[in-house]
Amino acid sequence: MSPTAKDAPGRMSRGRFWLALAGCLVGVAILVVLGTWQVERLHWKEGLVSRIEQRTDADPIDLDTLVARFAETGDVDYTPVTAEGRFLHDGERYFLSTFEGQAGWNVYTPFVTAGGDVLFVNRGFVPYEMRDPATRAKGQVEGRVTITGLARNAPPRKSGYFVPDNDTAKKIFYWRDLDAMAAGLTLTSDARLLPFFVDAGPGRAPGGWPVGGTTVIEIANSHLQYAITWYGLALVLAIMTVLLVVRDRRAARAATGASG
């Protein structure tokens, strides 16, 4: 008895063949979509990096101009700014951080501006054991000062599920919740809390701590590698799909020839 095309050696049943073909085509489509998404993310990230570079290379603007810009755009991230005022050191808040491989804190201190507004300033890093201001008393500068640094947008929420909740009772923060940082401050009734932060520029306070200039500006950009990976997998799967079809057609022709 001659073999039929259906039961030819090496050929799938029709149901299995169409199921495998459909799976391959869906897989290729998904991989292409993922690759295209990474290309879009690449363009977005390149635009973000370019915008940050342009901002950080610009001359500092005054605080009033920054406030107006934020009111207009809602985005002042990494904008250089200069402000005059005085620190309220008893309102320090502590953000868990690292600097040059050392664990410690970024010290966020309320700053009463010349116009009477309140701005939280990240004065910079102190080692873990120097959270207590008494260990760095020389750095608690008094009176009117001028600060220059980079404005930072206040995040609306935690960056991820695994970020711990802030411990406001101990003034310890794991994400920059501006409202929570401001809670408990003793301010005048007409004082306005500015809706962004300022990271102090490079330099050490008297006594050496805090040390400013700790803003992380480098942004990882691996989207090109991811795009190449997804597109590469799509190409491999597409080749496998073609081979699947070619093998099935050859098996069908072989069976037809044998039966003839």
mmCIF file of C-alpha atoms in Angstrom:
data_model
loop_
_atom_site.group_PDB
_atom_site.id
_atom_site.type_symbol
_atom_site.label_atom_id
_atom_site.label_comp_id
_atom_site.label_asym_id
_atom_site.label_seq_id
_atom_site.Cartn_x
_atom_site.Cartn_y
_atom_site.Cartn_z
ATOM 1 C CA MET A 1 0.000 0.000 0.000
ATOM 2 C CA SER A 2 1.409 3.385 -1.009
ATOM 3 C CA PRO A 3 1.712 6.101 1.668
ATOM 4 C CA THR A 4 -0.596 9.094 1.363
ATOM 5 C CA ALA A 5 0.422 12.737 1.718
ATOM 6 C CA LYS A 6 -1.307 12.825 5.093
ATOM 7 C CA ASP A 7 0.691 10.013 6.668
ATOM 8 C CA ALA A 8 3.998 10.551 4.802
ATOM 9 C CA PRO A 9 7.085 9.953 6.959
ATOM 10 C CA GLY A 10 8.378 13.167 8.527
ATOM 11 C CA ARG A 11 5.222 15.122 7.847
ATOM 12 C CA MET A 12 3.005 16.548 10.596
ATOM 13 C CA SER A 13 -0.684 15.957 10.763
ATOM 14 C CA ARG A 14 -2.648 18.870 9.327
ATOM 15 C CA GLY A 15 -3.849 19.976 12.760
ATOM 16 C CA ARG A 16 -0.384 20.001 14.281
ATOM 17 C CA PHE A 17 1.086 21.767 11.257
ATOM 18 C CA TRP A 18 -1.407 24.631 11.301
ATOM 19 C CA LEU A 19 -1.120 24.948 15.075
ATOM 20 C CA ALA A 20 2.697 25.132 14.841
ATOM 21 C CA LEU A 21 2.509 27.606 11.954
ATOM 22 C CA ALA A 22 0.060 29.835 13.806
ATOM 23 C CA GLY A 23 2.244 29.732 16.928
ATOM 24 C CA CYS A 24 5.329 30.695 14.926
ATOM 25 C CA LEU A 25 3.578 33.583 13.181
ATOM 26 C CA VAL A 26 2.164 34.894 16.461
ATOM 27 C CA GLY A 27 5.616 34.607 18.051
ATOM 28 C CA VAL A 28 7.242 36.532 15.209
ATOM 29 C CA ALA A 29 4.595 39.259 15.478
ATOM 30 C CA ILE A 30 5.088 39.581 19.251
ATOM 31 C CA LEU A 31 8.885 39.758 18.915
ATOM 32 C CA VAL A 32 8.640 42.409 16.194
ATOM 33 C CA VAL A 33 6.275 44.451 18.382
ATOM 34 C CA LEU A 34 8.700 44.195 21.309
ATOM 35 C CA GLY A 35 11.597 45.254 19.104
ATOM 36 C CA THR A 36 9.643 48.203 17.726
ATOM 37 C CA TRP A 37 8.678 49.240 21.255
ATOM 38 C CA GLN A 38 12.349 49.252 22.242
ATOM 39 C CA VAL A 39 13.182 51.413 19.215
ATOM 40 C CA GLU A 40 10.518 53.880 20.331
ATOM 41 C CA ARG A 41 11.944 53.802 23.844
ATOM 42 C CA LEU A 42 15.406 54.372 22.371
ATOM 43 C CA HIS A 43 14.258 57.546 20.601
ATOM 44 C CA TRP A 44 12.507 58.713 23.779
ATOM 45 C CA LYS A 45 15.592 58.035 25.912
ATOM 46 C CA GLU A 46 17.899 59.798 23.443
ATOM 47 C CA GLY A 47 15.612 62.825 23.534
ATOM 48 C CA LEU A 48 15.607 62.755 27.322
ATOM 49 C CA VAL A 49 19.404 62.539 27.516
ATOM 50 C CA SER A 50 19.759 65.378 25.006
ATOM 51 C CA ARG A 51 17.334 67.558 26.963
ATOM 52 C CA ILE A 52 19.173 66.891 30.231
ATOM 53 C CA GLU A 53 22.524 67.733 28.636
ATOM 54 C CA GLN A 54 21.146 70.981 27.241
ATOM 55 C CA ARG A 55 19.698 71.945 30.617
ATOM 56 C CA THR A 56 22.711 71.092 32.734
ATOM 57 C CA ASP A 57 25.019 72.988 30.372
ATOM 58 C CA ALA A 58 22.890 76.143 30.591
ATOM 59 C CA ASP A 59 23.571 79.074 32.907
ATOM 60 C CA PRO A 60 21.651 79.103 36.208
ATOM 61 C CA ILE A 61 18.362 81.005 36.254
ATOM 62 C CA ASP A 62 16.880 82.804 39.242
ATOM 63 C CA LEU A 63 14.277 81.143 41.409
ATOM 64 C CA ASP A 64 11.382 83.350 40.271
ATOM 65 C CA THR A 65 12.029 82.349 36.648
ATOM 66 C CA LEU A 66 12.148 78.693 37.678
ATOM 67 C CA VAL A 67 8.828 78.986 39.514
ATOM 68 C CA ALA A 68 7.236 80.589 36.450
ATOM 69 C CA ARG A 69 8.645 77.864 34.202
ATOM 70 C CA PHE A 70 7.260 75.152 36.449
ATOM 71 C CA ALA A 71 3.842 76.801 36.478
ATOM 72 C CA GLU A 72 3.888 76.825 32.679
ATOM 73 C CA THR A 73 5.338 73.381 31.919
ATOM 74 C CA GLY A 74 5.319 71.334 35.137
ATOM 75 C CA ASP A 75 8.864 70.227 34.298
ATOM 76 C CA VAL A 76 12.049 71.839 35.600
ATOM 77 C CA ASP A 77 14.116 68.683 36.074
ATOM 78 C CA TYR A 78 17.896 69.315 35.929
ATOM 79 C CA THR A 79 17.491 73.057 35.353
ATOM 80 C CA PRO A 80 20.360 75.032 36.958
ATOM 81 C CA VAL A 81 19.056 77.595 39.436
ATOM 82 C CA THR A 82 20.378 80.079 41.985
ATOM 83 C CA ALA A 83 18.452 81.097 45.105
ATOM 84 C CA GLU A 84 19.058 83.216 48.189
ATOM 85 C CA GLY A 85 17.700 82.515 51.647
ATOM 86 C CA ARG A 86 18.397 80.709 54.895
ATOM 87 C CA PHE A 87 18.273 77.088 55.979
ATOM 88 C CA LEU A 88 15.919 75.734 58.631
ATOM 89 C CA HIS A 89 18.218 73.044 59.954
ATOM 90 C CA ASP A 90 15.763 71.735 62.516
ATOM 91 C CA GLY A 91 13.636 70.550 59.600
ATOM 92 C CA GLU A 92 16.249 68.217 58.119
ATOM 93 C CA ARG A 93 15.023 65.069 56.398
ATOM 94 C CA TYR A 94 17.209 62.113 55.445
ATOM 95 C CA PHE A 95 17.091 60.219 52.168
ATOM 96 C CA LEU A 96 18.871 56.857 52.108
ATOM 97 C CA SER A 97 21.622 57.053 49.513
ATOM 98 C CA THR A 98 25.152 56.105 48.514
ATOM 99 C CA PHE A 99 28.069 58.199 47.350
ATOM 100 C CA GLU A 100 31.338 56.912 45.913
ATOM 101 C CA GLY A 101 30.516 53.433 47.220
ATOM 102 C CA GLN A 102 29.733 54.603 50.754
ATOM 103 C CA ALA A 103 26.320 54.175 52.381
ATOM 104 C CA GLY A 104 24.696 57.172 53.987
ATOM 105 C CA TRP A 105 22.122 59.891 53.588
ATOM 106 C CA ASN A 106 21.288 62.838 51.422
ATOM 107 C CA VAL A 107 20.337 65.685 53.738
ATOM 108 C CA TYR A 108 17.190 67.518 52.631
ATOM 109 C CA THR A 109 16.783 70.828 54.421
ATOM 110 C CA PRO A 110 13.972 73.380 54.135
ATOM 111 C CA PHE A 111 15.241 76.679 52.759
ATOM 112 C CA VAL A 112 13.322 79.925 53.287
ATOM 113 C CA THR A 113 13.881 82.003 50.173
ATOM 114 C CA ALA A 114 14.267 85.771 50.012
ATOM 115 C CA GLY A 115 10.629 85.959 48.904
ATOM 116 C CA GLY A 116 9.383 83.941 51.864
ATOM 117 C CA ASP A 117 8.773 80.692 49.969
ATOM 118 C CA VAL A 118 9.982 77.352 51.313
ATOM 119 C CA LEU A 119 12.155 75.133 49.148
ATOM 120 C CA PHE A 120 13.553 71.736 50.055
ATOM 121 C CA VAL A 121 17.250 71.624 49.215
ATOM 122 C CA ASN A 122 19.233 68.429 48.944
ATOM 123 C CA ARG A 123 22.412 69.743 50.534
ATOM 124 C CA GLY A 124 24.279 66.559 49.689
ATOM 125 C CA PHE A 125 25.659 63.389 51.196
ATOM 126 C CA VAL A 126 26.746 62.492 54.726
ATOM 127 C CA PRO A 127 27.999 59.066 55.863
ATOM 128 C CA TYR A 128 25.544 56.755 57.585
ATOM 129 C CA GLU A 129 26.920 57.459 61.061
ATOM 130 C CA MET A 130 26.686 61.255 60.574
ATOM 131 C CA ARG A 131 22.932 61.589 60.273
ATOM 132 C CA ASP A 132 22.877 63.378 63.627
ATOM 133 C CA PRO A 133 23.550 67.086 62.938
ATOM 134 C CA ALA A 134 25.653 67.259 66.116
ATOM 135 C CA THR A 135 28.337 65.199 64.351
ATOM 136 C CA ARG A 136 28.698 67.882 61.669
ATOM 137 C CA ALA A 137 27.873 71.082 63.537
ATOM 138 C CA LYS A 138 30.243 73.221 61.424
ATOM 139 C CA GLY A 139 28.198 72.370 58.350
ATOM 140 C CA GLN A 140 24.981 73.812 59.795
ATOM 141 C CA VAL A 141 25.523 77.220 58.224
ATOM 142 C CA GLU A 142 23.413 80.063 59.616
ATOM 143 C CA GLY A 143 22.188 83.311 58.139
ATOM 144 C CA ARG A 144 21.577 84.339 54.573
ATOM 145 C CA VAL A 145 23.308 82.221 51.940
ATOM 146 C CA THR A 146 23.219 81.766 48.175
ATOM 147 C CA ILE A 147 22.841 78.287 46.751
ATOM 148 C CA THR A 148 23.306 77.068 43.194
ATOM 149 C CA GLY A 149 22.185 73.663 42.039
ATOM 150 C CA LEU A 150 19.893 71.631 39.839
ATOM 151 C CA ALA A 151 16.118 71.696 40.173
ATOM 152 C CA ARG A 152 14.464 68.292 40.438
ATOM 153 C CA ASN A 153 10.835 67.438 39.831
ATOM 154 C CA ALA A 154 9.060 65.941 42.820
ATOM 155 C CA PRO A 155 7.950 62.373 41.981
ATOM 156 C CA PRO A 156 4.178 61.861 42.340
ATOM 157 C CA ARG A 157 4.555 58.333 43.717
ATOM 158 C CA LYS A 158 7.015 55.574 44.588
ATOM 159 C CA SER A 159 9.052 54.345 41.643
ATOM 160 C CA GLY A 160 8.261 50.701 42.327
ATOM 161 C CA TYR A 161 6.442 48.217 44.512
ATOM 162 C CA PHE A 162 9.613 47.160 46.316
ATOM 163 C CA VAL A 163 10.548 50.686 47.451
ATOM 164 C CA PRO A 164 9.961 50.807 51.229
ATOM 165 C CA ASP A 165 7.495 53.222 52.776
ATOM 166 C CA ASN A 166 8.958 56.390 54.227
ATOM 167 C CA ASP A 167 9.450 56.483 57.991
ATOM 168 C CA THR A 168 8.252 60.008 58.671
ATOM 169 C CA ALA A 169 8.477 59.570 62.447
ATOM 170 C CA LYS A 170 12.252 59.119 62.142
ATOM 171 C CA LYS A 171 12.487 61.599 59.232
ATOM 172 C CA ILE A 172 13.863 58.818 57.030
ATOM 173 C CA PHE A 173 12.806 58.694 53.389
ATOM 174 C CA TYR A 174 13.215 56.110 50.658
ATOM 175 C CA TRP A 175 11.442 58.138 47.991
ATOM 176 C CA ARG A 176 11.107 61.914 47.707
ATOM 177 C CA ASP A 177 7.554 62.509 48.902
ATOM 178 C CA LEU A 178 7.544 66.302 49.081
ATOM 179 C CA ASP A 179 4.318 66.637 51.055
ATOM 180 C CA ALA A 180 5.477 64.075 53.609
ATOM 181 C CA MET A 181 8.825 65.844 53.937
ATOM 182 C CA ALA A 182 7.063 69.148 54.566
ATOM 183 C CA ALA A 183 4.681 67.700 57.164
ATOM 184 C CA GLY A 184 5.487 68.917 60.644
ATOM 185 C CA LEU A 185 7.405 72.028 59.612
ATOM 186 C CA THR A 186 6.620 75.184 61.530
ATOM 187 C CA LEU A 187 6.039 77.813 58.865
ATOM 188 C CA THR A 188 4.307 81.156 58.670
ATOM 189 C CA SER A 189 0.726 81.124 57.439
ATOM 190 C CA ASP A 190 1.617 82.839 54.152
ATOM 191 C CA ALA A 191 4.642 80.640 53.388
ATOM 192 C CA ARG A 192 4.365 78.751 50.101
ATOM 193 C CA LEU A 193 5.966 75.326 49.651
ATOM 194 C CA LEU A 194 7.589 75.241 46.222
ATOM 195 C CA PRO A 195 6.603 72.099 44.253
ATOM 196 C CA PHE A 196 10.109 70.905 43.375
ATOM 197 C CA PHE A 197 13.490 70.230 44.966
ATOM 198 C CA VAL A 198 16.949 71.662 44.360
ATOM 199 C CA ASP A 199 20.068 69.514 44.533
ATOM 200 C CA ALA A 200 23.000 71.602 45.731
ATOM 201 C CA GLY A 201 25.927 71.809 43.343
ATOM 202 C CA PRO A 202 29.443 70.423 43.940
ATOM 203 C CA GLY A 203 31.262 71.517 47.063
ATOM 204 C CA ARG A 204 31.578 70.704 50.730
ATOM 205 C CA ALA A 205 29.956 72.493 53.611
ATOM 206 C CA PRO A 206 32.216 73.848 56.377
ATOM 207 C CA GLY A 207 33.677 70.899 58.258
ATOM 208 C CA GLY A 208 33.394 68.715 55.157
ATOM 209 C CA TRP A 209 29.786 67.550 55.408
ATOM 210 C CA PRO A 210 27.389 67.473 53.635
ATOM 211 C CA VAL A 211 29.134 67.166 50.282
ATOM 212 C CA GLY A 212 27.092 68.495 47.374
ATOM 213 C CA GLY A 213 26.987 67.597 43.716
ATOM 214 C CA THR A 214 25.504 64.143 44.247
ATOM 215 C CA THR A 215 22.845 64.399 41.538
ATOM 216 C CA VAL A 216 22.772 61.270 39.388
ATOM 217 C CA ILE A 217 22.638 62.480 35.790
ATOM 218 C CA GLU A 218 23.874 59.438 33.893
ATOM 219 C CA ILE A 219 20.879 57.568 32.498
ATOM 220 C CA ALA A 220 21.245 53.982 31.348
ATOM 221 C CA ASN A 221 20.263 53.476 27.725
ATOM 222 C CA SER A 222 20.225 49.813 26.716
ATOM 223 C CA HIS A 223 17.212 50.003 24.416
ATOM 224 C CA LEU A 224 19.285 49.488 21.251
ATOM 225 C CA GLN A 225 20.637 46.195 22.591
ATOM 226 C CA TYR A 226 17.139 45.135 23.603
ATOM 227 C CA ALA A 227 15.769 46.037 20.161
ATOM 228 C CA ILE A 228 18.520 44.050 18.436
ATOM 229 C CA THR A 229 17.776 41.095 20.708
ATOM 230 C CA TRP A 230 14.033 41.091 20.009
ATOM 231 C CA TYR A 231 14.469 41.611 16.261
ATOM 232 C CA GLY A 232 17.151 38.904 16.198
ATOM 233 C CA LEU A 233 14.849 36.433 17.901
ATOM 234 C CA ALA A 234 12.077 37.393 15.466
ATOM 235 C CA LEU A 235 14.430 36.681 12.543
ATOM 236 C CA VAL A 236 15.435 33.296 13.964
ATOM 237 C CA LEU A 237 11.805 32.342 14.536
ATOM 238 C CA ALA A 238 10.870 33.548 11.044
ATOM 239 C CA ILE A 239 13.602 31.334 9.546
ATOM 240 C CA MET A 240 12.347 28.405 11.606
ATOM 241 C CA THR A 241 8.832 29.086 10.313
ATOM 242 C CA VAL A 242 10.037 29.039 6.713
ATOM 243 C CA LEU A 243 11.904 25.781 7.344
ATOM 244 C CA LEU A 244 8.762 24.314 8.879
ATOM 245 C CA VAL A 245 6.749 25.127 5.754
ATOM 246 C CA VAL A 246 9.510 23.962 3.372
ATOM 247 C CA ARG A 247 9.869 20.662 5.218
ATOM 248 C CA ASP A 248 6.132 20.093 5.125
ATOM 249 C CA ARG A 249 5.959 20.876 1.380
ATOM 250 C CA ARG A 250 8.871 18.566 0.616
ATOM 251 C CA ALA A 251 7.286 15.764 2.600
ATOM 252 C CA ALA A 252 4.040 16.300 0.710
ATOM 253 C CA ARG A 253 5.794 16.182 -2.672
ATOM 254 C CA ALA A 254 7.717 13.081 -1.666
ATOM 255 C CA ALA A 255 4.513 11.347 -0.632
ATOM 256 C CA THR A 256 2.774 12.370 -3.858
ATOM 257 C CA GLY A 257 5.680 11.053 -5.939
ATOM 258 C CA ALA A 258 5.730 7.775 -4.037
ATOM 259 C CA SER A 259 2.004 7.251 -4.480
ATOM 260 C CA GLY A 260 2.299 7.999 -8.194
#
